[in-house]
Amino acid sequence: MQKDCIDLTGKKFGRLTVISKGNGRYTTGGQYKTTWLCRCECGNEREFESQKLRRGHTLSCGCLQKEKIGNVNKLDISGQRFGRLTAIRFLKPEERDYIRHTWLCQCDCGKMVQVDGAKLVNGHTRSCGCLVDDFIRQVNKKYKHTSKRLYGVYKGMLTRCYDETSREYHNYGGRGILVCQEWLNDYDTFAEWAYNNGYKEDAEHLECTLDRQNVDKGYSPDNCRWVTNQVQQNNRRDCIYAEYNGEIHTCMEWSKILGMTYQKVHYHLKKGRTIAEILNI
């Protein structure tokens, strides 16, 4: 178990004041992270990772970001253009499809969409979704003779990160997971990296999948690898880790070790039961 030798008690980081050492947590990769209980100037108390505090990545309980978004939403951006979008008017709460969709915009393609004002201003949202569609069509035309399997991986990566209509967008582009510039507009570069770093065209289904080693970072050569689906499933944000007899494994790994179904182990761990308790059920 990793120990943090620096006592942060009483220190101040932005709006946060450290009260005491927290309970710590394990990352999806099984690494232990030291946490500290902090009190924000707004009164909220939460635990934060030591490293994120010391590096200045965490400066409040979240209230600072909310204030920034609130300030952006107070701006009158009517008539201004953001990529292909033109801001039409600010939406009343009862008019919004989603609470953060604060502006009604018209895209150059003619479609009317509701957009988060903060994402307009910071350049995150630049079209109704047609921009990525056009890009994918261009890539399709250019690389129509390439490996359909590998190109499908590439297209899926772009869709998850940039197409707001994708059902997976909220887990990727919606939380800042993007594709590096090196790959974004150049399939050839991505394909060359893939073939030189473990991609196998003839691999069995789910035996060669694209995985991000750090699930909180985007798609790039230094963060991606080709692994089996089982390895990838063990590297998910929602992956559950459990300790028993000094061993720490994921839910899937414990199911294989115990000879139980994944569903059974997952169900009981989600209920807060230990591995020892599951063995006696």
Steps between C-alpha positions, in 0.01 A plus 500: 500500500636839401553748782514876469775632727393865477250615762260747337290566811420870529633588156287698256454421131284754322172500689580176681647463848627156599338371821640150536621195313228317308423133445694472174378324188605253232508602134359278227855376448525386862733781610446645847450877520532701822207733560442794733177625651459867407257776585411739220432870557138431405472260796507165318734227622643238264804278456749574223815329377824633646666524159216702345504744790876554491510542123220755503256284304236525774421844640145463632225250572358575156341834583771690311413326174130558559567871547702513179220330309251737660706801393519370143124450491453863604676620185283619214638312201193543279600518135856384561645211299677200650628276223191413297261610774333839540357577844134601467374554855537399863256227601272512801535201736165355394606509132816295541530135402781473755576732790836611356366565151469874547520635144296439188728499196462459128755295313620586150327183381169651614441288809394667827671360810524571871857540623683550829612865499832416664582247227421760234734757649789259563477356148397150607179505294526636146209340314180301541703187432528545125864605529612157613263337249663696217844409626413130519355510147824654373704233674268229367552626147876528539551164668229288341755230413655475846442229760131517587569359844771749597315789343193401701708539816621841382151617408359378831770691687411824320127449547527440876712811545337753267147394406268637769217282369697183575366305798858463626589870464434580868766248603759636256476840332249612760761470773794630299633179345627605156724370221853638471571733208742243359211259435202730473537595135733226383380141483828393338694603811256313724517190279880506494509522880246218528692255280827583677357463849314171516194532276419167334264499205427128537449501878192323635199709601573701819861381506645827365327813626616861535545593866602821678739413782397810697122518468502870590722592206424508129600292200869541417799276421637523854167414665361230271569131456348191338371251756236233543149601596552344844798726569301799378204414723736490797610853413161670510416802717218304664714193558463369856806392698487280809762377745512155660789322673735779397411475131331776301312405183226634279148363507563303180825356633335394827221327307759284323699434819188403697339306217188716519317695234603860448139610555484336844828646624419843356154501660628425850797737479263779393295417808808566712580140588858377533653206314497302825127562535437405138677167553255416778186583305 
